[in-house]
Amino acid sequence: MTTPATRATARWALFALAIGSFGIGMTEFVVMGLLPDIARELLPMRWSVDSEGAIAQSGWLITLYAAGVVVGAPTIAGTVAKYPRHRVMVFLALALTLGNALTLVLPSFELVAASRFLAGLPHGAYFGIGALVAADVLGPGKRAQGVAFVLTGLTIANVVGVPLGTFLGQQFGWRAAFLLVVVIFAAATVAIALTVPHHAGEPSRTLRAELRVFRIGQVWFALGIGAVGFGGFFAVYSYVATLVTEAAGSPEWAVPIVLVVAGLGMTIGNLVGGRLADRDLKRSLLGGLVALALVQALLAVTAGWIVTVGLFVFAVGFFSSALSPTIQTRLMDVAGDNQSIAAALNHSALNMGNALGAALGGAVIAAGLGFVAPVWVGVVLAAGGLVIAWASFAVEARTPGRQSPPVTVRR
């Protein structure tokens, strides 16, 4: 059984889990503000003759991390579902520590790229299983509060951690940012081991049973919405450093400021999006994708001015994060009894978008289309997500008795 937690125990356990999510937010997003610095060090020959191509190649570090999340979320979450969750969380935090330590010390671009894939593997399982632990330590009636507290670490990372890491990387070399990330994950590992109470797993669950979720057609629609629609955000955010310095012609010190602005938009959008999804999920999802495409188009046509870049980057962060809880809710609604793996799959979907957006954004830069081109990629991807969402609801409406009501999660 799960050991009941006192209020103080619950508070410390949630704080420990939030430290890990803060570290995940940093390691996932700090690379995006340091691509020029990474390219200069790891790809010096290419940088000397083709800086745009070197930056585009460095974008694969973002893509490979996201690919690790996509692969690791369902496989790890499904495999460890039967084990005690408090021990699983310690293992996942330790894996995140070691994966990022490899990024810190490995010398070549190829080895660093491999380390980014390995570092991404525990990401989705950490959030998926951590959400279940957080919900239980607070007890009945406070599940959403527990999950939100853990995710607060991720949103705060985008306001504080990512800009701080970007600043440190610019001043002392990009590896300084990853040194901070490793310290944060090490602290999270110790804190989780000391504070998270006993939490039983589900001995009857197997990877094969968990993977049955992929037999549900609407799950694939929901994953497509996250992978394509949310990819629009990552096409912009992955290359925000060059958008600020090259397209807007601003100094390098402006990049952390724009990242803070983006983080504020993401934090506010996450809170607003959850409330809107509770009121009307369909309208929130469709309207959010329309709004995301629109503000990205406005960013593209005004990217020559740093003030409008800041304004519309805030808006892109707001609408993309407002979509995140909406997509999560949609996925949980259509997943039936497969709630554990569905929680992890949401992060797979969003990181499919990370991989797609970063790869396509880098491709258009490498093709010589300029540093604003990734923003237009974002417009196209957001529009693609809108088409998938419309198709999902249309298919559901034409399938009698298959509409997806909210799901009550059983533990």
mmCIF file of C-alpha atoms in Angstrom:
data_model
loop_
_atom_site.group_PDB
_atom_site.id
_atom_site.type_symbol
_atom_site.label_atom_id
_atom_site.label_comp_id
_atom_site.label_asym_id
_atom_site.label_seq_id
_atom_site.Cartn_x
_atom_site.Cartn_y
_atom_site.Cartn_z
ATOM 1 C CA MET A 1 0.000 0.000 0.000
ATOM 2 C CA THR A 2 0.910 3.626 -0.315
ATOM 3 C CA THR A 3 1.979 5.091 3.003
ATOM 4 C CA PRO A 4 -0.279 8.010 4.048
ATOM 5 C CA ALA A 5 1.650 11.268 4.140
ATOM 6 C CA THR A 6 1.387 14.018 6.730
ATOM 7 C CA ARG A 7 1.076 17.576 5.477
ATOM 8 C CA ALA A 8 4.757 18.278 6.159
ATOM 9 C CA THR A 9 5.856 15.032 4.499
ATOM 10 C CA ALA A 10 3.721 15.774 1.466
ATOM 11 C CA ARG A 11 5.127 19.291 1.168
ATOM 12 C CA TRP A 12 8.737 18.112 1.239
ATOM 13 C CA ALA A 13 8.044 15.249 -1.168
ATOM 14 C CA LEU A 14 6.422 17.597 -3.676
ATOM 15 C CA PHE A 15 9.304 20.039 -3.329
ATOM 16 C CA ALA A 16 11.805 17.244 -4.026
ATOM 17 C CA LEU A 17 9.902 16.188 -7.144
ATOM 18 C CA ALA A 18 9.708 19.823 -8.266
ATOM 19 C CA ILE A 19 13.512 20.148 -8.019
ATOM 20 C CA GLY A 20 13.771 17.352 -10.574
ATOM 21 C CA SER A 21 11.222 18.954 -12.883
ATOM 22 C CA PHE A 22 13.146 22.242 -12.599
ATOM 23 C CA GLY A 23 16.260 20.401 -13.752
ATOM 24 C CA ILE A 24 14.351 18.830 -16.646
ATOM 25 C CA GLY A 25 13.132 22.249 -17.744
ATOM 26 C CA MET A 26 16.700 23.527 -17.727
ATOM 27 C CA THR A 27 18.305 20.631 -19.576
ATOM 28 C CA GLU A 28 15.593 20.568 -22.233
ATOM 29 C CA PHE A 29 15.506 24.274 -23.014
ATOM 30 C CA VAL A 30 18.895 25.761 -22.103
ATOM 31 C CA VAL A 31 20.494 24.318 -25.248
ATOM 32 C CA MET A 32 18.213 26.516 -27.343
ATOM 33 C CA GLY A 33 19.785 29.733 -26.073
ATOM 34 C CA LEU A 34 23.330 28.397 -26.414
ATOM 35 C CA LEU A 35 23.339 26.934 -29.940
ATOM 36 C CA PRO A 36 25.866 29.475 -31.300
ATOM 37 C CA ASP A 37 28.216 28.853 -28.332
ATOM 38 C CA ILE A 38 27.927 25.066 -28.711
ATOM 39 C CA ALA A 39 28.495 25.260 -32.460
ATOM 40 C CA ARG A 40 31.628 27.377 -32.007
ATOM 41 C CA GLU A 41 33.202 24.866 -29.604
ATOM 42 C CA LEU A 42 32.077 21.496 -30.944
ATOM 43 C CA LEU A 43 32.034 22.315 -34.676
ATOM 44 C CA PRO A 44 34.912 24.798 -35.069
ATOM 45 C CA MET A 45 35.831 23.883 -38.635
ATOM 46 C CA ARG A 46 32.307 24.207 -39.964
ATOM 47 C CA TRP A 47 31.702 27.342 -37.880
ATOM 48 C CA SER A 48 34.684 29.053 -39.507
ATOM 49 C CA VAL A 49 33.247 28.641 -43.015
ATOM 50 C CA ASP A 50 29.480 28.317 -42.451
ATOM 51 C CA SER A 51 28.127 29.575 -39.124
ATOM 52 C CA GLU A 52 24.500 29.064 -40.196
ATOM 53 C CA GLY A 53 25.194 25.455 -41.103
ATOM 54 C CA ALA A 54 27.015 24.871 -37.805
ATOM 55 C CA ILE A 55 24.089 26.274 -35.819
ATOM 56 C CA ALA A 56 21.651 24.160 -37.816
ATOM 57 C CA GLN A 57 23.737 21.040 -37.139
ATOM 58 C CA SER A 58 23.836 21.879 -33.433
ATOM 59 C CA GLY A 59 20.036 21.892 -33.504
ATOM 60 C CA TRP A 60 20.278 18.098 -33.680
ATOM 61 C CA LEU A 61 21.180 18.158 -29.987
ATOM 62 C CA ILE A 62 17.628 19.380 -29.346
ATOM 63 C CA THR A 63 16.152 16.833 -31.718
ATOM 64 C CA LEU A 64 18.037 13.901 -30.184
ATOM 65 C CA TYR A 65 17.047 14.843 -26.635
ATOM 66 C CA ALA A 66 13.432 14.972 -27.755
ATOM 67 C CA ALA A 67 13.820 11.618 -29.502
ATOM 68 C CA GLY A 68 15.058 10.175 -26.218
ATOM 69 C CA VAL A 69 11.927 11.418 -24.482
ATOM 70 C CA VAL A 70 9.704 9.936 -27.181
ATOM 71 C CA VAL A 71 11.366 6.519 -26.907
ATOM 72 C CA GLY A 72 11.827 6.481 -23.148
ATOM 73 C CA ALA A 73 8.437 7.735 -21.940
ATOM 74 C CA PRO A 74 6.264 4.738 -22.900
ATOM 75 C CA THR A 75 8.934 2.057 -22.603
ATOM 76 C CA ILE A 76 10.284 3.071 -19.194
ATOM 77 C CA ALA A 77 6.867 3.991 -17.740
ATOM 78 C CA GLY A 78 5.414 0.687 -18.909
ATOM 79 C CA THR A 79 8.381 -1.377 -17.735
ATOM 80 C CA VAL A 80 8.604 0.075 -14.204
ATOM 81 C CA ALA A 81 4.849 0.321 -13.514
ATOM 82 C CA LYS A 82 4.981 -2.775 -11.275
ATOM 83 C CA TYR A 83 7.804 -1.490 -9.037
ATOM 84 C CA PRO A 84 7.455 0.758 -5.938
ATOM 85 C CA ARG A 85 7.158 4.244 -7.305
ATOM 86 C CA HIS A 86 9.285 5.988 -4.663
ATOM 87 C CA ARG A 87 12.238 3.790 -5.674
ATOM 88 C CA VAL A 88 11.507 4.324 -9.357
ATOM 89 C CA MET A 89 11.645 8.107 -8.876
ATOM 90 C CA VAL A 90 15.091 7.853 -7.230
ATOM 91 C CA PHE A 91 16.308 5.721 -10.137
ATOM 92 C CA LEU A 92 14.945 8.177 -12.715
ATOM 93 C CA ALA A 93 16.499 11.196 -10.959
ATOM 94 C CA LEU A 94 19.844 9.378 -10.819
ATOM 95 C CA ALA A 95 19.589 8.509 -14.520
ATOM 96 C CA LEU A 96 18.943 12.169 -15.330
ATOM 97 C CA THR A 97 22.007 13.132 -13.277
ATOM 98 C CA LEU A 98 24.281 10.691 -15.079
ATOM 99 C CA GLY A 99 22.935 11.477 -18.557
ATOM 100 C CA ASN A 100 23.579 15.193 -18.132
ATOM 101 C CA ALA A 101 26.985 14.539 -16.567
ATOM 102 C CA LEU A 102 27.939 12.852 -19.846
ATOM 103 C CA THR A 103 26.878 15.976 -21.765
ATOM 104 C CA LEU A 104 29.044 18.014 -19.426
ATOM 105 C CA VAL A 105 32.269 16.052 -19.925
ATOM 106 C CA LEU A 106 32.202 14.407 -23.369
ATOM 107 C CA PRO A 107 34.557 16.124 -25.849
ATOM 108 C CA SER A 108 33.100 15.765 -29.353
ATOM 109 C CA PHE A 109 29.871 16.732 -31.070
ATOM 110 C CA GLU A 110 28.997 13.105 -31.851
ATOM 111 C CA LEU A 111 29.446 11.968 -28.248
ATOM 112 C CA VAL A 112 27.561 14.958 -26.847
ATOM 113 C CA ALA A 113 24.751 14.212 -29.304
ATOM 114 C CA ALA A 114 24.575 10.612 -28.028
ATOM 115 C CA SER A 115 24.494 11.860 -24.432
ATOM 116 C CA ARG A 116 21.542 14.110 -25.216
ATOM 117 C CA PHE A 117 19.551 11.103 -26.417
ATOM 118 C CA LEU A 118 20.422 9.189 -23.234
ATOM 119 C CA ALA A 119 19.574 12.181 -21.033
ATOM 120 C CA GLY A 120 16.120 12.406 -22.629
ATOM 121 C CA LEU A 121 15.132 8.780 -21.962
ATOM 122 C CA PRO A 122 13.958 9.234 -18.300
ATOM 123 C CA HIS A 123 12.196 12.573 -18.936
ATOM 124 C CA GLY A 124 8.645 11.407 -19.728
ATOM 125 C CA ALA A 125 8.611 8.611 -17.146
ATOM 126 C CA TYR A 126 9.757 11.077 -14.464
ATOM 127 C CA PHE A 127 6.779 13.335 -15.105
ATOM 128 C CA GLY A 128 4.282 10.524 -15.652
ATOM 129 C CA ILE A 129 5.118 8.511 -12.537
ATOM 130 C CA GLY A 130 5.915 11.634 -10.534
ATOM 131 C CA ALA A 131 2.404 12.909 -11.260
ATOM 132 C CA LEU A 132 0.909 9.738 -9.739
ATOM 133 C CA VAL A 133 3.139 10.001 -6.657
ATOM 134 C CA ALA A 134 2.308 13.695 -6.223
ATOM 135 C CA ALA A 135 -1.408 13.032 -6.483
ATOM 136 C CA ASP A 136 -1.302 10.325 -3.831
ATOM 137 C CA VAL A 137 0.861 12.079 -1.240
ATOM 138 C CA LEU A 138 -1.689 14.899 -0.998
ATOM 139 C CA GLY A 139 -4.617 12.501 -0.844
ATOM 140 C CA PRO A 140 -8.168 12.523 -2.251
ATOM 141 C CA GLY A 141 -9.522 15.796 -3.556
ATOM 142 C CA LYS A 142 -6.108 17.367 -4.099
ATOM 143 C CA ARG A 143 -4.751 15.373 -7.014
ATOM 144 C CA ALA A 144 -4.582 18.305 -9.414
ATOM 145 C CA GLN A 145 -2.843 20.477 -6.830
ATOM 146 C CA GLY A 146 -0.120 17.869 -6.394
ATOM 147 C CA VAL A 147 0.459 17.460 -10.123
ATOM 148 C CA ALA A 148 0.483 21.253 -10.620
ATOM 149 C CA PHE A 149 3.068 21.692 -7.856
ATOM 150 C CA VAL A 150 5.450 19.246 -9.510
ATOM 151 C CA LEU A 151 4.998 20.925 -12.897
ATOM 152 C CA THR A 152 5.698 24.281 -11.261
ATOM 153 C CA GLY A 153 9.367 23.322 -11.311
ATOM 154 C CA LEU A 154 9.216 23.079 -15.100
ATOM 155 C CA THR A 155 7.538 26.454 -15.548
ATOM 156 C CA ILE A 156 9.864 28.199 -13.084
ATOM 157 C CA ALA A 157 12.811 26.738 -14.982
ATOM 158 C CA ASN A 158 11.683 28.657 -18.049
ATOM 159 C CA VAL A 159 11.492 31.909 -16.082
ATOM 160 C CA VAL A 160 14.635 31.567 -13.955
ATOM 161 C CA GLY A 161 16.694 28.469 -14.747
ATOM 162 C CA VAL A 162 16.933 28.685 -18.538
ATOM 163 C CA PRO A 163 17.846 32.406 -18.654
ATOM 164 C CA LEU A 164 20.354 31.882 -15.816
ATOM 165 C CA GLY A 165 21.871 28.877 -17.560
ATOM 166 C CA THR A 166 22.030 30.804 -20.833
ATOM 167 C CA PHE A 167 23.799 33.692 -19.115
ATOM 168 C CA LEU A 168 26.305 31.367 -17.432
ATOM 169 C CA GLY A 169 26.898 29.567 -20.727
ATOM 170 C CA GLN A 170 27.559 32.822 -22.557
ATOM 171 C CA GLN A 171 29.937 34.084 -19.873
ATOM 172 C CA PHE A 172 31.846 30.913 -18.922
ATOM 173 C CA GLY A 173 31.209 28.486 -21.775
ATOM 174 C CA TRP A 174 28.127 26.386 -22.480
ATOM 175 C CA ARG A 175 29.349 23.567 -20.227
ATOM 176 C CA ALA A 176 28.867 25.829 -17.194
ATOM 177 C CA ALA A 177 25.114 25.636 -17.782
ATOM 178 C CA PHE A 178 25.233 21.834 -17.722
ATOM 179 C CA LEU A 179 27.354 21.824 -14.575
ATOM 180 C CA LEU A 180 24.478 23.648 -12.885
ATOM 181 C CA VAL A 181 21.996 21.152 -14.359
ATOM 182 C CA VAL A 182 23.983 18.191 -12.968
ATOM 183 C CA VAL A 183 24.093 19.779 -9.506
ATOM 184 C CA ILE A 184 20.318 20.292 -9.585
ATOM 185 C CA PHE A 185 19.617 16.677 -10.569
ATOM 186 C CA ALA A 186 22.016 15.379 -7.912
ATOM 187 C CA ALA A 187 20.186 17.462 -5.305
ATOM 188 C CA ALA A 188 16.850 16.126 -6.583
ATOM 189 C CA THR A 189 18.071 12.526 -6.311
ATOM 190 C CA VAL A 190 19.071 12.981 -2.668
ATOM 191 C CA ALA A 191 15.910 14.929 -1.820
ATOM 192 C CA ILE A 192 13.598 12.317 -3.377
ATOM 193 C CA ALA A 193 15.389 9.485 -1.564
ATOM 194 C CA LEU A 194 14.976 11.295 1.757
ATOM 195 C CA THR A 195 11.456 12.724 1.475
ATOM 196 C CA VAL A 196 9.189 10.733 -0.874
ATOM 197 C CA PRO A 197 7.258 8.171 1.233
ATOM 198 C CA HIS A 198 6.697 4.539 0.314
ATOM 199 C CA HIS A 199 4.460 4.324 -2.733
ATOM 200 C CA ALA A 200 3.448 0.905 -4.030
ATOM 201 C CA GLY A 201 3.555 0.067 -7.708
ATOM 202 C CA GLU A 202 1.077 -2.105 -9.608
ATOM 203 C CA PRO A 203 2.564 -5.639 -9.623
ATOM 204 C CA SER A 204 -0.004 -6.889 -12.139
ATOM 205 C CA ARG A 205 0.915 -4.317 -14.782
ATOM 206 C CA THR A 206 3.276 -5.323 -17.584
ATOM 207 C CA LEU A 207 4.782 -3.425 -20.492
ATOM 208 C CA ARG A 208 2.626 -5.452 -22.878
ATOM 209 C CA ALA A 209 -0.550 -4.517 -21.019
ATOM 210 C CA GLU A 210 0.396 -0.847 -20.857
ATOM 211 C CA LEU A 211 1.158 -0.687 -24.574
ATOM 212 C CA ARG A 212 -2.430 -1.656 -25.419
ATOM 213 C CA VAL A 213 -3.168 2.051 -25.274
ATOM 214 C CA PHE A 214 -1.814 2.257 -28.843
ATOM 215 C CA ARG A 215 -4.798 0.257 -30.079
ATOM 216 C CA ILE A 216 -7.035 3.281 -29.443
ATOM 217 C CA GLY A 217 -7.394 5.405 -32.567
ATOM 218 C CA GLN A 218 -8.139 8.642 -30.730
ATOM 219 C CA VAL A 219 -4.887 8.276 -28.780
ATOM 220 C CA TRP A 220 -3.034 8.547 -32.093
ATOM 221 C CA PHE A 221 -4.991 11.687 -32.977
ATOM 222 C CA ALA A 222 -4.080 13.218 -29.598
ATOM 223 C CA LEU A 223 -0.423 12.334 -30.060
ATOM 224 C CA GLY A 224 -0.522 13.866 -33.538
ATOM 225 C CA ILE A 225 -1.937 17.123 -32.199
ATOM 226 C CA GLY A 226 0.908 17.378 -29.697
ATOM 227 C CA ALA A 227 3.623 16.297 -32.103
ATOM 228 C CA VAL A 228 2.629 18.536 -35.015
ATOM 229 C CA GLY A 229 0.775 21.444 -33.407
ATOM 230 C CA PHE A 230 3.177 21.863 -30.490
ATOM 231 C CA GLY A 231 6.071 21.503 -32.924
ATOM 232 C CA GLY A 232 5.219 25.029 -34.028
ATOM 233 C CA PHE A 233 6.380 26.350 -30.663
ATOM 234 C CA PHE A 234 9.674 24.468 -30.801
ATOM 235 C CA ALA A 235 10.423 25.665 -34.324
ATOM 236 C CA VAL A 236 10.469 29.176 -32.840
ATOM 237 C CA TYR A 237 11.935 28.526 -29.386
ATOM 238 C CA SER A 238 14.771 26.301 -30.618
ATOM 239 C CA TYR A 239 16.263 29.200 -32.590
ATOM 240 C CA VAL A 240 15.301 32.112 -30.360
ATOM 241 C CA ALA A 241 18.970 33.062 -29.836
ATOM 242 C CA THR A 242 19.571 33.657 -33.535
ATOM 243 C CA LEU A 243 16.148 35.256 -33.922
ATOM 244 C CA VAL A 244 17.203 37.868 -31.369
ATOM 245 C CA THR A 245 20.807 38.406 -32.458
ATOM 246 C CA GLU A 246 20.571 37.920 -36.233
ATOM 247 C CA ALA A 247 17.004 38.744 -37.287
ATOM 248 C CA ALA A 248 16.422 41.561 -34.770
ATOM 249 C CA GLY A 249 20.097 42.624 -34.687
ATOM 250 C CA SER A 250 20.218 42.806 -30.887
ATOM 251 C CA PRO A 251 23.258 42.051 -28.689
ATOM 252 C CA GLU A 252 23.779 38.614 -27.179
ATOM 253 C CA TRP A 253 22.861 39.813 -23.673
ATOM 254 C CA ALA A 254 19.283 40.338 -24.894
ATOM 255 C CA VAL A 255 18.793 36.583 -25.371
ATOM 256 C CA PRO A 256 18.338 35.744 -21.655
ATOM 257 C CA ILE A 257 15.881 38.624 -21.327
ATOM 258 C CA VAL A 258 13.762 37.301 -24.195
ATOM 259 C CA LEU A 259 13.922 33.840 -22.633
ATOM 260 C CA VAL A 260 12.564 35.273 -19.368
ATOM 261 C CA VAL A 261 9.742 36.885 -21.331
ATOM 262 C CA ALA A 262 8.998 33.560 -23.040
ATOM 263 C CA GLY A 263 9.066 31.776 -19.680
ATOM 264 C CA LEU A 264 6.596 34.223 -18.187
ATOM 265 C CA GLY A 265 4.265 33.651 -21.124
ATOM 266 C CA MET A 266 4.568 29.889 -20.676
ATOM 267 C CA THR A 267 3.908 30.050 -16.923
ATOM 268 C CA ILE A 268 0.799 32.223 -17.286
ATOM 269 C CA GLY A 269 -0.426 30.238 -20.288
ATOM 270 C CA ASN A 270 -0.171 26.946 -18.378
ATOM 271 C CA LEU A 271 -2.383 28.287 -15.594
ATOM 272 C CA VAL A 272 -4.928 29.841 -17.948
ATOM 273 C CA GLY A 273 -4.976 26.825 -20.267
ATOM 274 C CA GLY A 274 -5.912 24.445 -17.470
ATOM 275 C CA ARG A 275 -8.949 26.514 -16.533
ATOM 276 C CA LEU A 276 -10.052 26.969 -20.134
ATOM 277 C CA ALA A 277 -9.740 23.237 -20.818
ATOM 278 C CA ASP A 278 -11.967 22.479 -17.824
ATOM 279 C CA ARG A 279 -14.646 24.789 -19.245
ATOM 280 C CA ASP A 280 -14.600 23.669 -22.887
ATOM 281 C CA LEU A 281 -11.806 21.406 -24.042
ATOM 282 C CA LYS A 282 -12.764 21.359 -27.719
ATOM 283 C CA ARG A 283 -12.933 25.122 -28.113
ATOM 284 C CA SER A 284 -9.758 25.585 -26.060
ATOM 285 C CA LEU A 285 -7.831 23.150 -28.238
ATOM 286 C CA LEU A 286 -9.021 24.451 -31.600
ATOM 287 C CA GLY A 287 -8.891 28.109 -30.562
ATOM 288 C CA GLY A 288 -5.438 27.694 -29.021
ATOM 289 C CA LEU A 289 -3.998 26.270 -32.229
ATOM 290 C CA VAL A 290 -5.509 29.093 -34.303
ATOM 291 C CA ALA A 291 -4.069 31.663 -31.899
ATOM 292 C CA LEU A 292 -0.632 30.003 -31.917
ATOM 293 C CA ALA A 293 -0.464 30.082 -35.723
ATOM 294 C CA LEU A 294 -1.590 33.721 -35.786
ATOM 295 C CA VAL A 295 0.915 35.072 -33.246
ATOM 296 C CA GLN A 296 3.740 33.189 -34.942
ATOM 297 C CA ALA A 297 2.819 34.800 -38.263
ATOM 298 C CA LEU A 298 2.865 38.197 -36.566
ATOM 299 C CA LEU A 299 6.270 37.379 -35.054
ATOM 300 C CA ALA A 300 7.632 36.461 -38.485
ATOM 301 C CA VAL A 301 6.578 39.721 -40.146
ATOM 302 C CA THR A 302 7.847 41.919 -37.272
ATOM 303 C CA ALA A 303 11.059 40.007 -36.398
ATOM 304 C CA GLY A 304 13.274 42.956 -37.329
ATOM 305 C CA TRP A 305 12.377 44.826 -34.115
ATOM 306 C CA ILE A 306 13.421 43.483 -30.718
ATOM 307 C CA VAL A 307 10.365 44.956 -28.954
ATOM 308 C CA THR A 308 7.918 43.079 -31.180
ATOM 309 C CA VAL A 309 10.089 39.967 -30.935
ATOM 310 C CA GLY A 310 9.726 40.101 -27.159
ATOM 311 C CA LEU A 311 5.992 40.764 -27.375
ATOM 312 C CA PHE A 312 5.199 37.947 -29.769
ATOM 313 C CA VAL A 313 7.630 35.482 -28.167
ATOM 314 C CA PHE A 314 5.630 36.048 -24.971
ATOM 315 C CA ALA A 315 2.436 35.334 -26.924
ATOM 316 C CA VAL A 316 3.905 32.205 -28.516
ATOM 317 C CA GLY A 317 4.923 30.947 -25.059
ATOM 318 C CA PHE A 318 1.487 31.772 -23.661
ATOM 319 C CA PHE A 319 -0.597 29.995 -26.296
ATOM 320 C CA SER A 320 1.697 26.986 -26.591
ATOM 321 C CA SER A 321 1.657 26.387 -22.830
ATOM 322 C CA ALA A 322 -2.088 26.955 -22.714
ATOM 323 C CA LEU A 323 -2.337 24.063 -25.163
ATOM 324 C CA SER A 324 -0.206 21.726 -23.021
ATOM 325 C CA PRO A 325 -2.788 20.916 -20.292
ATOM 326 C CA THR A 326 -5.492 20.821 -22.968
ATOM 327 C CA ILE A 327 -3.639 18.172 -24.963
ATOM 328 C CA GLN A 328 -2.877 16.292 -21.722
ATOM 329 C CA THR A 329 -6.560 16.286 -20.779
ATOM 330 C CA ARG A 330 -7.609 15.137 -24.234
ATOM 331 C CA LEU A 331 -5.109 12.282 -24.118
ATOM 332 C CA MET A 332 -6.269 11.199 -20.669
ATOM 333 C CA ASP A 333 -9.907 11.347 -21.790
ATOM 334 C CA VAL A 334 -9.362 9.028 -24.749
ATOM 335 C CA ALA A 335 -6.895 6.619 -23.078
ATOM 336 C CA GLY A 336 -9.491 4.711 -21.040
ATOM 337 C CA ASP A 337 -7.919 2.707 -18.189
ATOM 338 C CA ASN A 338 -4.376 3.271 -19.444
ATOM 339 C CA GLN A 339 -3.816 6.375 -17.353
ATOM 340 C CA SER A 340 -0.220 5.752 -16.235
ATOM 341 C CA ILE A 341 1.230 5.398 -19.702
ATOM 342 C CA ALA A 342 -1.046 8.150 -21.019
ATOM 343 C CA ALA A 343 0.527 10.601 -18.556
ATOM 344 C CA ALA A 344 3.966 9.710 -19.893
ATOM 345 C CA LEU A 345 2.827 9.676 -23.525
ATOM 346 C CA ASN A 346 1.836 13.325 -23.296
ATOM 347 C CA HIS A 347 5.520 14.153 -22.914
ATOM 348 C CA SER A 348 6.350 11.850 -25.809
ATOM 349 C CA ALA A 349 3.921 13.786 -27.994
ATOM 350 C CA LEU A 350 5.251 17.184 -26.971
ATOM 351 C CA ASN A 351 8.815 16.056 -27.555
ATOM 352 C CA MET A 352 7.905 14.654 -30.953
ATOM 353 C CA GLY A 353 6.979 18.279 -31.559
ATOM 354 C CA ASN A 354 10.332 19.324 -30.094
ATOM 355 C CA ALA A 355 12.208 17.023 -32.464
ATOM 356 C CA LEU A 356 10.117 17.982 -35.488
ATOM 357 C CA GLY A 357 10.214 21.717 -34.862
ATOM 358 C CA ALA A 358 13.948 21.803 -34.160
ATOM 359 C CA ALA A 359 14.799 19.635 -37.174
ATOM 360 C CA LEU A 360 12.653 21.576 -39.653
ATOM 361 C CA GLY A 361 13.773 24.908 -38.217
ATOM 362 C CA GLY A 362 17.394 23.900 -38.657
ATOM 363 C CA ALA A 363 16.714 22.631 -42.168
ATOM 364 C CA VAL A 364 15.312 25.946 -43.408
ATOM 365 C CA ILE A 365 18.239 27.837 -41.870
ATOM 366 C CA ALA A 366 20.723 25.442 -43.480
ATOM 367 C CA ALA A 367 18.906 25.912 -46.794
ATOM 368 C CA GLY A 368 19.763 29.600 -46.640
ATOM 369 C CA LEU A 369 16.198 30.832 -46.061
ATOM 370 C CA GLY A 370 17.256 33.038 -43.160
ATOM 371 C CA PHE A 371 16.796 33.127 -39.396
ATOM 372 C CA VAL A 372 13.106 34.075 -39.572
ATOM 373 C CA ALA A 373 12.273 30.996 -41.646
ATOM 374 C CA PRO A 374 11.816 28.712 -38.573
ATOM 375 C CA VAL A 375 8.987 30.979 -37.429
ATOM 376 C CA TRP A 376 7.136 30.321 -40.698
ATOM 377 C CA VAL A 377 7.755 26.608 -40.116
ATOM 378 C CA GLY A 378 6.010 27.123 -36.787
ATOM 379 C CA VAL A 379 2.985 28.645 -38.506
ATOM 380 C CA VAL A 380 2.687 25.646 -40.810
ATOM 381 C CA LEU A 381 3.027 23.145 -37.951
ATOM 382 C CA ALA A 382 0.427 24.909 -35.803
ATOM 383 C CA ALA A 383 -1.949 24.851 -38.763
ATOM 384 C CA GLY A 384 -1.218 21.149 -39.224
ATOM 385 C CA GLY A 385 -2.067 20.503 -35.585
ATOM 386 C CA LEU A 386 -5.346 22.344 -36.090
ATOM 387 C CA VAL A 387 -6.241 20.064 -39.010
ATOM 388 C CA ILE A 388 -5.491 16.958 -36.923
ATOM 389 C CA ALA A 389 -7.558 18.254 -33.995
ATOM 390 C CA TRP A 390 -10.508 19.029 -36.273
ATOM 391 C CA ALA A 391 -10.263 15.553 -37.801
ATOM 392 C CA SER A 392 -10.162 13.955 -34.350
ATOM 393 C CA PHE A 393 -13.348 15.636 -33.211
ATOM 394 C CA ALA A 394 -15.032 14.975 -36.574
ATOM 395 C CA VAL A 395 -14.281 11.246 -36.389
ATOM 396 C CA GLU A 396 -15.446 11.111 -32.795
ATOM 397 C CA ALA A 397 -18.719 12.864 -33.646
ATOM 398 C CA ARG A 398 -19.428 10.357 -36.440
ATOM 399 C CA THR A 399 -18.771 7.345 -34.193
ATOM 400 C CA PRO A 400 -21.913 6.707 -32.109
ATOM 401 C CA GLY A 401 -21.258 6.029 -28.470
ATOM 402 C CA ARG A 402 -17.512 6.733 -28.766
ATOM 403 C CA GLN A 403 -17.386 10.316 -27.499
ATOM 404 C CA SER A 404 -14.746 10.610 -24.797
ATOM 405 C CA PRO A 405 -16.056 11.733 -21.421
ATOM 406 C CA PRO A 406 -13.667 12.814 -18.685
ATOM 407 C CA VAL A 407 -11.998 9.809 -17.088
ATOM 408 C CA THR A 408 -11.935 9.132 -13.373
ATOM 409 C CA VAL A 409 -8.470 7.787 -12.599
ATOM 410 C CA ARG A 410 -8.358 4.625 -10.501
ATOM 411 C CA ARG A 411 -5.409 3.789 -8.296
#
